[in-house]
PDB file of C-alpha atoms in Angstrom:
ATOM      1  CA  MET A   1      18.286  -5.077  -3.250  1.00  0.00           C
ATOM      2  CA  GLU A   2      19.902  -6.905  -0.113  1.00  0.00           C
ATOM      3  CA  ASN A   3      22.545  -4.345  -0.082  1.00  0.00           C
ATOM      4  CA  ILE A   4      20.378  -1.573   0.165  1.00  0.00           C
ATOM      5  CA  PRO A   5      19.063  -0.554   3.738  1.00  0.00           C
ATOM      6  CA  THR A   6      15.561  -0.512   2.770  1.00  0.00           C
ATOM      7  CA  TYR A   7      15.190  -3.071   0.535  1.00  0.00           C
ATOM      8  CA  ARG A   8      17.119  -5.372   2.924  1.00  0.00           C
ATOM      9  CA  ALA A   9      14.613  -4.148   6.086  1.00  0.00           C
ATOM     10  CA  PHE A  10      12.083  -5.052   3.758  1.00  0.00           C
ATOM     11  CA  LEU A  11      13.115  -8.591   2.238  1.00  0.00           C
ATOM     12  CA  GLU A  12      13.375  -9.431   6.006  1.00  0.00           C
ATOM     13  CA  LEU A  13       9.390  -8.220   6.793  1.00  0.00           C
ATOM     14  CA  LEU A  14       8.191  -9.808   3.726  1.00  0.00           C
ATOM     15  CA  ASP A  15       8.972 -13.574   5.691  1.00  0.00           C
ATOM     16  CA  PHE A  16       7.004 -13.189   9.043  1.00  0.00           C
ATOM     17  CA  TYR A  17       3.448 -13.002   7.177  1.00  0.00           C
ATOM     18  CA  GLU A  18       0.399 -15.845   6.221  1.00  0.00           C
ATOM     19  CA  ALA A  19      -1.372 -15.228   2.875  1.00  0.00           C
ATOM     20  CA  GLU A  20      -4.558 -17.042   4.076  1.00  0.00           C
ATOM     21  CA  THR A  21      -7.252 -14.882   5.509  1.00  0.00           C
ATOM     22  CA  SER A  22      -8.310 -17.497   7.500  1.00  0.00           C
ATOM     23  CA  GLU A  23      -5.270 -17.590   9.196  1.00  0.00           C
ATOM     24  CA  PRO A  24      -5.512 -15.748  12.559  1.00  0.00           C
ATOM     25  CA  LYS A  25      -3.407 -13.205  12.901  1.00  0.00           C
ATOM     26  CA  GLU A  26      -0.703 -11.864  16.347  1.00  0.00           C
ATOM     27  CA  GLU A  27       2.233 -10.014  15.827  1.00  0.00           C
ATOM     28  CA  THR A  28       5.054 -11.505  17.824  1.00  0.00           C
ATOM     29  CA  GLU A  29       7.445  -9.779  18.902  1.00  0.00           C
ATOM     30  CA  ARG A  30      10.076 -10.568  16.522  1.00  0.00           C
ATOM     31  CA  GLN A  31       7.864  -9.300  13.854  1.00  0.00           C
ATOM     32  CA  TYR A  32       6.795  -6.071  15.752  1.00  0.00           C
ATOM     33  CA  ASP A  33      11.127  -5.070  16.253  1.00  0.00           C
ATOM     34  CA  LEU A  34      11.246  -6.030  12.232  1.00  0.00           C
ATOM     35  CA  SER A  35       8.315  -3.484  11.113  1.00  0.00           C
ATOM     36  CA  ARG A  36       9.896  -1.293  13.648  1.00  0.00           C
ATOM     37  CA  ALA A  37      13.535  -1.830  11.890  1.00  0.00           C
ATOM     38  CA  PHE A  38      12.168  -1.223   8.372  1.00  0.00           C
ATOM     39  CA  LEU A  39      10.168   2.610   9.781  1.00  0.00           C
ATOM     40  CA  ASN A  40      13.575   3.518  11.301  1.00  0.00           C
ATOM     41  CA  ARG A  41      15.250   2.978   7.662  1.00  0.00           C
ATOM     42  CA  CYS A  42      12.201   4.803   5.901  1.00  0.00           C
ATOM     43  CA  LEU A  43      12.475   7.653   7.812  1.00  0.00           C
ATOM     44  CA  GLU A  44      16.230   7.729   6.614  1.00  0.00           C
ATOM     45  CA  THR A  45      15.928   8.427   3.362  1.00  0.00           C
ATOM     46  CA  ASP A  46      14.767  11.854   1.341  1.00  0.00           C
ATOM     47  CA  VAL A  47      11.686  10.291   0.469  1.00  0.00           C
ATOM     48  CA  MET A  48      10.213  10.045   3.086  1.00  0.00           C
ATOM     49  CA  LYS A  49      11.593  13.407   4.335  1.00  0.00           C
ATOM     50  CA  GLU A  50       9.653  14.943   1.679  1.00  0.00           C
ATOM     51  CA  ALA A  51       6.437  13.111   2.574  1.00  0.00           C
ATOM     52  CA  HIS A  52       6.317  14.229   6.778  1.00  0.00           C
ATOM     53  CA  SER A  53       7.812  18.031   5.323  1.00  0.00           C
ATOM     54  CA  PHE A  54       4.341  18.082   2.531  1.00  0.00           C
ATOM     55  CA  LEU A  55       2.058  17.224   5.261  1.00  0.00           C
ATOM     56  CA  LEU A  56       3.381  18.887   8.018  1.00  0.00           C
ATOM     57  CA  SER A  57       2.411  21.876   5.284  1.00  0.00           C
ATOM     58  CA  ARG A  58      -1.325  21.258   5.660  1.00  0.00           C
ATOM     59  CA  ASP A  59      -1.023  20.527   9.057  1.00  0.00           C
ATOM     60  CA  LEU A  60      -1.715  16.973   8.863  1.00  0.00           C
ATOM     61  CA  VAL A  61       1.015  15.600  10.485  1.00  0.00           C
ATOM     62  CA  ARG A  62       2.703  16.502  13.985  1.00  0.00           C
ATOM     63  CA  GLN A  63       6.210  18.304  14.013  1.00  0.00           C
ATOM     64  CA  SER A  64       7.834  15.263  15.615  1.00  0.00           C
ATOM     65  CA  TYR A  65       9.235  13.347  12.813  1.00  0.00           C
ATOM     66  CA  LYS A  66      11.401  10.061  14.159  1.00  0.00           C
ATOM     67  CA  LYS A  67       8.639  10.111  17.370  1.00  0.00           C
ATOM     68  CA  ASP A  68       5.515  11.054  16.081  1.00  0.00           C
ATOM     69  CA  PHE A  69       5.583  11.060  12.600  1.00  0.00           C
ATOM     70  CA  LYS A  70       7.286   7.312  13.166  1.00  0.00           C
ATOM     71  CA  GLU A  71       4.315   6.371  15.372  1.00  0.00           C
ATOM     72  CA  LEU A  72       1.356   7.750  12.542  1.00  0.00           C
ATOM     73  CA  LEU A  73       2.917   5.311  10.087  1.00  0.00           C
ATOM     74  CA  TYR A  74       3.314   2.377  12.739  1.00  0.00           C
ATOM     75  CA  GLU A  75      -0.474   2.771  13.582  1.00  0.00           C
ATOM     76  CA  LEU A  76      -1.544   3.163   9.540  1.00  0.00           C
ATOM     77  CA  TRP A  77       0.431   0.149   8.267  1.00  0.00           C
ATOM     78  CA  PHE A  78       1.259  -2.060  10.869  1.00  0.00           C
ATOM     79  CA  GLU A  79      -1.483  -1.951  13.766  1.00  0.00           C
ATOM     80  CA  LEU A  80      -4.127  -5.251  13.269  1.00  0.00           C
ATOM     81  CA  GLN A  81      -7.540  -3.703  12.541  1.00  0.00           C
ATOM     82  CA  PRO A  82     -10.497  -6.067  11.757  1.00  0.00           C
ATOM     83  CA  ARG A  83     -10.741  -6.528   8.256  1.00  0.00           C
ATOM     84  CA  PRO A  84     -12.575  -4.472   5.895  1.00  0.00           C
ATOM     85  CA  SER A  85     -14.915  -7.449   4.848  1.00  0.00           C
ATOM     86  CA  GLY A  86     -16.203  -7.397   8.508  1.00  0.00           C
ATOM     87  CA  ASP A  87     -16.070 -11.410   8.436  1.00  0.00           C
ATOM     88  CA  GLY A  88     -14.166 -11.101  12.291  1.00  0.00           C
ATOM     89  CA  THR A  89     -10.396 -11.860  10.946  1.00  0.00           C
ATOM     90  CA  GLU A  90      -7.903  -8.858  11.591  1.00  0.00           C
ATOM     91  CA  ARG A  91      -5.270  -7.819   8.895  1.00  0.00           C
ATOM     92  CA  SER A  92      -2.916  -4.854   8.964  1.00  0.00           C
ATOM     93  CA  ALA A  93      -2.825  -2.566   6.042  1.00  0.00           C
ATOM     94  CA  PHE A  94       0.842  -3.648   5.302  1.00  0.00           C
ATOM     95  CA  GLU A  95       0.106  -7.036   5.163  1.00  0.00           C
ATOM     96  CA  HIS A  96      -2.822  -6.422   2.784  1.00  0.00           C
ATOM     97  CA  VAL A  97      -1.026  -3.851  -0.077  1.00  0.00           C
ATOM     98  CA  PHE A  98       2.496  -4.488  -0.225  1.00  0.00           C
ATOM     99  CA  VAL A  99       2.517  -8.817   1.310  1.00  0.00           C
ATOM    100  CA  GLY A 100      -0.996  -9.837  -0.182  1.00  0.00           C
ATOM    101  CA  GLU A 101      -3.591 -12.265   0.660  1.00  0.00           C
ATOM    102  CA  THR A 102      -5.407 -15.171  -0.283  1.00  0.00           C
ATOM    103  CA  ARG A 103      -8.930 -16.222   0.341  1.00  0.00           C
ATOM    104  CA  ASN A 104     -11.505 -18.991  -1.784  1.00  0.00           C
ATOM    105  CA  GLY A 105      -9.041 -18.496  -4.774  1.00  0.00           C
ATOM    106  CA  LEU A 106      -8.165 -15.448  -5.090  1.00  0.00           C
ATOM    107  CA  VAL A 107      -5.406 -12.788  -4.214  1.00  0.00           C
ATOM    108  CA  LEU A 108      -6.496  -9.709  -2.628  1.00  0.00           C
ATOM    109  CA  GLY A 109      -4.277  -6.675  -2.737  1.00  0.00           C
ATOM    110  CA  PHE A 110      -0.118  -7.927  -3.074  1.00  0.00           C
ATOM    111  CA  HIS A 111       0.223  -4.404  -4.887  1.00  0.00           C
ATOM    112  CA  ASN A 112       4.137  -4.677  -4.737  1.00  0.00           C
ATOM    113  CA  TRP A 113       6.616  -5.454  -7.309  1.00  0.00           C
ATOM    114  CA  VAL A 114       9.188  -6.533  -4.732  1.00  0.00           C
ATOM    115  CA  GLN A 115       7.105  -9.200  -3.366  1.00  0.00           C
ATOM    116  CA  LEU A 116       5.631 -10.224  -7.175  1.00  0.00           C
ATOM    117  CA  TYR A 117       9.567 -10.431  -7.779  1.00  0.00           C
ATOM    118  CA  ASP A 118      10.770 -12.306  -4.186  1.00  0.00           C
ATOM    119  CA  GLU A 119       7.880 -15.192  -4.717  1.00  0.00           C
ATOM    120  CA  GLU A 120       8.058 -15.949  -8.816  1.00  0.00           C
ATOM    121  CA  ARG A 121      11.876 -16.226  -8.214  1.00  0.00           C
ATOM    122  CA  LEU A 122      10.902 -18.909  -5.424  1.00  0.00           C
ATOM    123  CA  GLY A 123       8.483 -20.638  -7.822  1.00  0.00           C
ATOM    124  CA  ASN A 124       5.647 -19.518  -5.960  1.00  0.00           C
ATOM    125  CA  LEU A 125       4.550 -17.164  -8.088  1.00  0.00           C
ATOM    126  CA  ASN A 126       3.474 -17.940 -12.068  1.00  0.00           C
ATOM    127  CA  TYR A 127       2.873 -14.210 -14.536  1.00  0.00           C
ATOM    128  CA  LYS A 128       0.404 -15.327 -16.906  1.00  0.00           C
ATOM    129  CA  ARG A 129      -0.080 -12.119 -19.159  1.00  0.00           C
ATOM    130  CA  HIS A 130       0.610  -8.222 -18.869  1.00  0.00           C
ATOM    131  CA  ARG A 131      -2.037  -5.567 -19.345  1.00  0.00           C
ATOM    132  CA  PRO A 132      -1.565  -2.091 -20.663  1.00  0.00           C
ATOM    133  CA  GLN A 133       1.170  -0.258 -19.494  1.00  0.00           C
ATOM    134  CA  ALA A 134       1.903   3.379 -17.849  1.00  0.00           C
ATOM    135  CA  CYS A 135       3.975   6.410 -16.408  1.00  0.00           C
ATOM    136  CA  ASP A 136       6.901   5.185 -19.092  1.00  0.00           C
ATOM    137  CA  ASN A 137       6.252   1.557 -18.238  1.00  0.00           C
ATOM    138  CA  ARG A 138       6.872   2.381 -14.054  1.00  0.00           C
ATOM    139  CA  ILE A 139       3.112   1.600 -13.471  1.00  0.00           C
ATOM    140  CA  ILE A 140       2.010  -2.065 -14.852  1.00  0.00           C
ATOM    141  CA  THR A 141      -0.264  -4.247 -14.915  1.00  0.00           C
ATOM    142  CA  ILE A 142      -0.322  -8.113 -15.271  1.00  0.00           C
ATOM    143  CA  ASP A 143      -2.198 -11.483 -13.861  1.00  0.00           C
ATOM    144  CA  PHE A 144      -0.638 -13.955 -11.814  1.00  0.00           C
ATOM    145  CA  THR A 145      -1.242 -16.462 -10.022  1.00  0.00           C
ATOM    146  CA  TRP A 146       0.126 -16.797  -6.362  1.00  0.00           C
ATOM    147  CA  ASN A 147       0.307 -20.734  -4.908  1.00  0.00           C
ATOM    148  CA  ASN A 148      -2.370 -21.172  -6.994  1.00  0.00           C
ATOM    149  CA  ASN A 149      -4.715 -18.257  -6.324  1.00  0.00           C
ATOM    150  CA  ASN A 150      -5.680 -16.100  -9.036  1.00  0.00           C
ATOM    151  CA  LYS A 151      -4.963 -12.389  -9.471  1.00  0.00           C
ATOM    152  CA  THR A 152      -6.404 -10.744 -12.315  1.00  0.00           C
ATOM    153  CA  PHE A 153      -5.465  -7.204 -13.649  1.00  0.00           C
ATOM    154  CA  GLY A 154      -2.853  -7.035 -10.351  1.00  0.00           C
ATOM    155  CA  SER A 155      -1.506  -3.357 -10.633  1.00  0.00           C
ATOM    156  CA  PHE A 156       2.473  -2.615  -9.694  1.00  0.00           C
ATOM    157  CA  PHE A 157       5.221   0.400  -9.576  1.00  0.00           C
ATOM    158  CA  LEU A 158       7.652  -1.222 -11.230  1.00  0.00           C
ATOM    159  CA  GLY A 159      10.845  -0.267 -10.070  1.00  0.00           C
ATOM    160  CA  THR A 160      10.453   1.913  -7.455  1.00  0.00           C
ATOM    161  CA  SER A 161      11.645   1.677  -3.730  1.00  0.00           C
ATOM    162  CA  PRO A 162       9.728   0.384  -0.675  1.00  0.00           C
ATOM    163  CA  GLU A 163      10.361   3.910   0.963  1.00  0.00           C
ATOM    164  CA  PHE A 164       8.490   5.540  -2.038  1.00  0.00           C
ATOM    165  CA  GLU A 165       5.806   4.053  -1.840  1.00  0.00           C
ATOM    166  CA  LEU A 166       4.866   3.876   2.104  1.00  0.00           C
ATOM    167  CA  ALA A 167       4.907   7.388   1.369  1.00  0.00           C
ATOM    168  CA  ILE A 168       2.864   7.969  -2.092  1.00  0.00           C
ATOM    169  CA  TYR A 169       0.151   5.860  -0.401  1.00  0.00           C
ATOM    170  CA  THR A 170       0.565   7.727   3.237  1.00  0.00           C
ATOM    171  CA  VAL A 171       0.662  10.895   1.633  1.00  0.00           C
ATOM    172  CA  CYS A 172      -2.094  10.218  -0.860  1.00  0.00           C
ATOM    173  CA  PHE A 173      -4.466   8.936   1.882  1.00  0.00           C
ATOM    174  CA  LEU A 174      -3.973  11.857   4.518  1.00  0.00           C
ATOM    175  CA  ALA A 175      -4.095  14.499   2.282  1.00  0.00           C
ATOM    176  CA  GLY A 176      -5.620  13.477  -0.984  1.00  0.00           C
ATOM    177  CA  ASP A 177      -8.962  12.805  -2.592  1.00  0.00           C
ATOM    178  CA  GLU A 178     -11.466  10.540  -1.327  1.00  0.00           C
ATOM    179  CA  ASN A 179     -10.335   7.387  -3.116  1.00  0.00           C
ATOM    180  CA  GLU A 180      -8.543   8.585  -5.859  1.00  0.00           C
ATOM    181  CA  THR A 181      -5.628  10.857  -6.272  1.00  0.00           C
ATOM    182  CA  THR A 182      -3.807  12.887  -9.274  1.00  0.00           C
ATOM    183  CA  VAL A 183       0.046  13.113  -8.602  1.00  0.00           C
ATOM    184  CA  ILE A 184       2.531  13.389 -10.704  1.00  0.00           C
ATOM    185  CA  LEU A 185       5.379  11.283 -11.188  1.00  0.00           C
ATOM    186  CA  GLY A 186       8.337  12.777 -13.733  1.00  0.00           C
ATOM    187  CA  ASN A 187       5.931  14.507 -15.871  1.00  0.00           C
ATOM    188  CA  LYS A 188       3.568  12.038 -16.429  1.00  0.00           C
ATOM    189  CA  PRO A 189       0.080  12.102 -14.897  1.00  0.00           C
ATOM    190  CA  ALA A 190      -0.525   9.041 -12.290  1.00  0.00           C
ATOM    191  CA  THR A 191      -3.556   8.001 -10.357  1.00  0.00           C
ATOM    192  CA  ILE A 192      -3.485   6.505  -6.879  1.00  0.00           C
ATOM    193  CA  LEU A 193      -6.672   4.418  -5.311  1.00  0.00           C
ATOM    194  CA  THR A 194      -7.103   4.823  -1.584  1.00  0.00           C
ATOM    195  CA  ASN A 195      -9.032   2.800  -0.472  1.00  0.00           C
ATOM    196  CA  ALA A 196     -10.393   3.727   3.568  1.00  0.00           C
ATOM    197  CA  TYR A 197     -12.846   2.124   6.167  1.00  0.00           C
ATOM    198  CA  ARG A 198     -14.099   3.062   9.483  1.00  0.00           C
ATOM    199  CA  VAL A 199     -12.948   1.629  12.803  1.00  0.00           C
ATOM    200  CA  ASN A 200     -13.324   2.696  16.124  1.00  0.00           C
ATOM    201  CA  GLY A 201     -14.215   5.967  14.524  1.00  0.00           C
ATOM    202  CA  GLN A 202     -10.720   6.199  12.416  1.00  0.00           C
ATOM    203  CA  ASN A 203     -10.268   5.930   8.613  1.00  0.00           C
ATOM    204  CA  GLN A 204      -7.661   2.684   8.016  1.00  0.00           C
ATOM    205  CA  ILE A 205      -6.395   1.885   4.919  1.00  0.00           C
ATOM    206  CA  GLY A 206      -8.571  -0.901   3.077  1.00  0.00           C
ATOM    207  CA  ALA A 207      -6.339  -0.394  -0.138  1.00  0.00           C
ATOM    208  CA  CYS A 208      -3.793   1.180  -1.942  1.00  0.00           C
ATOM    209  CA  TYR A 209      -2.772   0.805  -5.430  1.00  0.00           C
ATOM    210  CA  PRO A 210      -1.771   3.188  -8.992  1.00  0.00           C
ATOM    211  CA  LYS A 211      -4.758   3.400 -10.774  1.00  0.00           C
ATOM    212  CA  PHE A 212      -4.117   2.313 -14.802  1.00  0.00           C
ATOM    213  CA  GLU A 213      -6.713   4.729 -16.208  1.00  0.00           C
ATOM    214  CA  LYS A 214      -9.414   3.518 -19.475  1.00  0.00           C
ATOM    215  CA  PRO A 215      -7.626   4.117 -22.569  1.00  0.00           C
ATOM    216  CA  GLU A 216      -9.647   6.070 -24.945  1.00  0.00           C
ATOM    217  CA  ARG A 217     -10.052   2.991 -27.290  1.00  0.00           C
ATOM    218  CA  LYS A 218     -13.890   1.890 -26.454  1.00  0.00           C
ATOM    219  CA  ASP A 219     -13.052  -1.942 -27.306  1.00  0.00           C
ATOM    220  CA  VAL A 220     -10.231  -2.166 -24.996  1.00  0.00           C
ATOM    221  CA  HIS A 221     -11.700  -3.068 -21.936  1.00  0.00           C
ATOM    222  CA  VAL A 222     -10.203  -2.246 -18.449  1.00  0.00           C
ATOM    223  CA  PRO A 223     -11.660  -4.518 -15.504  1.00  0.00           C
ATOM    224  CA  ILE A 224     -10.934  -3.296 -11.716  1.00  0.00           C
ATOM    225  CA  ASP A 225      -8.797  -4.663  -9.223  1.00  0.00           C
ATOM    226  CA  HIS A 226      -9.844  -6.851  -7.338  1.00  0.00           C
ATOM    227  CA  GLU A 227     -10.324  -6.371  -3.800  1.00  0.00           C
ATOM    228  CA  GLU A 228     -12.069  -7.285  -0.484  1.00  0.00           C
ATOM    229  CA  LEU A 229     -15.383  -5.721   0.237  1.00  0.00           C
ATOM    230  CA  ILE A 230     -14.404  -2.170   2.487  1.00  0.00           C
ATOM    231  CA  ILE A 231     -17.341  -0.999   4.054  1.00  0.00           C
ATOM    232  CA  PRO A 232     -18.868   2.656   3.750  1.00  0.00           C
ATOM    233  CA  ILE A 233     -16.918   5.257   5.483  1.00  0.00           C
ATOM    234  CA  ASP A 234     -19.034   6.880   8.025  1.00  0.00           C
ATOM    235  CA  VAL A 235     -18.434  10.381   7.160  1.00  0.00           C
ATOM    236  CA  GLU A 236     -20.472  11.945  10.122  1.00  0.00           C
ATOM    237  CA  ASP A 237     -17.530  12.062  12.271  1.00  0.00           C
ATOM    238  CA  THR A 238     -15.324  15.348  11.388  1.00  0.00           C
ATOM    239  CA  ASP A 239     -13.313  15.283  14.956  1.00  0.00           C
ATOM    240  CA  HIS A 240     -10.345  12.696  13.611  1.00  0.00           C
ATOM    241  CA  PRO A 241      -7.512  14.666  12.474  1.00  0.00           C
ATOM    242  CA  ARG A 242      -7.655  11.766  10.243  1.00  0.00           C
ATOM    243  CA  GLN A 243     -11.122  13.252   8.540  1.00  0.00           C
ATOM    244  CA  ARG A 244     -10.552  13.811   5.202  1.00  0.00           C
ATOM    245  CA  GLN A 245     -13.911  15.603   4.296  1.00  0.00           C
ATOM    246  CA  LYS A 246     -12.460  18.740   1.959  1.00  0.00           C
ATOM    247  CA  ARG A 247      -9.508  17.931   1.243  1.00  0.00           C
ATOM    248  CA  LYS A 248      -7.891  18.756  -1.822  1.00  0.00           C
ATOM    249  CA  CYS A 249      -6.098  16.926  -4.324  1.00  0.00           C
ATOM    250  CA  CYS A 250      -2.469  16.796  -3.625  1.00  0.00           C
ATOM    251  CA  ASN A 251      -0.206  16.856  -6.767  1.00  0.00           C
ATOM    252  CA  CYS A 252       3.224  15.768  -6.207  1.00  0.00           C
ATOM    253  CA  THR A 253       5.928  15.657  -8.300  1.00  0.00           C
ATOM    254  CA  ILE A 254       8.690  13.007  -7.877  1.00  0.00           C
ATOM    255  CA  LEU A 255      12.587  14.007  -9.504  1.00  0.00           C
TER     256      LEU A 255
END
């Protein structure tokens, strides 16, 4: 993975986050540079260009790709925002979704397979059991402990690139249905969950992950992935460009 530019930039960035939610967060200059470098590598990829083209066709982003779209990605994923639980601490969406957080013995977020692989390789993560799979095993659900904190029904894409996940979550957050968006991966339907919460009149990313649909068998119980309490969105604010009322579900075909 270190030979692939986006993976290499992603792995370098993962080391600059503290999982415990009670720890104060402050972006260092080095972390800022690494997050920008990661976005630069992602913007060089076809999948991110396709995401921008898709959003541009729906007037959800500006024409400028390497400037305005990059700034939007940074704002959505890397700017520190008040935690949606309202406890007075801050975190970034990238930290929650891709890195993972811990609080009171539980793992919050943590929905990236590269982080899962790397933490298990380092001996920090212990796999417990798998749950139902989906999309030809491209979506997995597992139980695990991370530094002695528990995660039940953790949902991941498997084998997908960091730029793919950043692109599909961004598209679903900006253009998709409220909370859940149906997409087509190859020829398989999947559901992407994108929780949002309100900060200063703007929608911010609360959580993003692929959601496994409940099986038809009634005796199979599929619990909800544990996430933070999300403050309800103030739907009365319609002036901000990221207001998501009346937007249709986007069907994305990933080739």
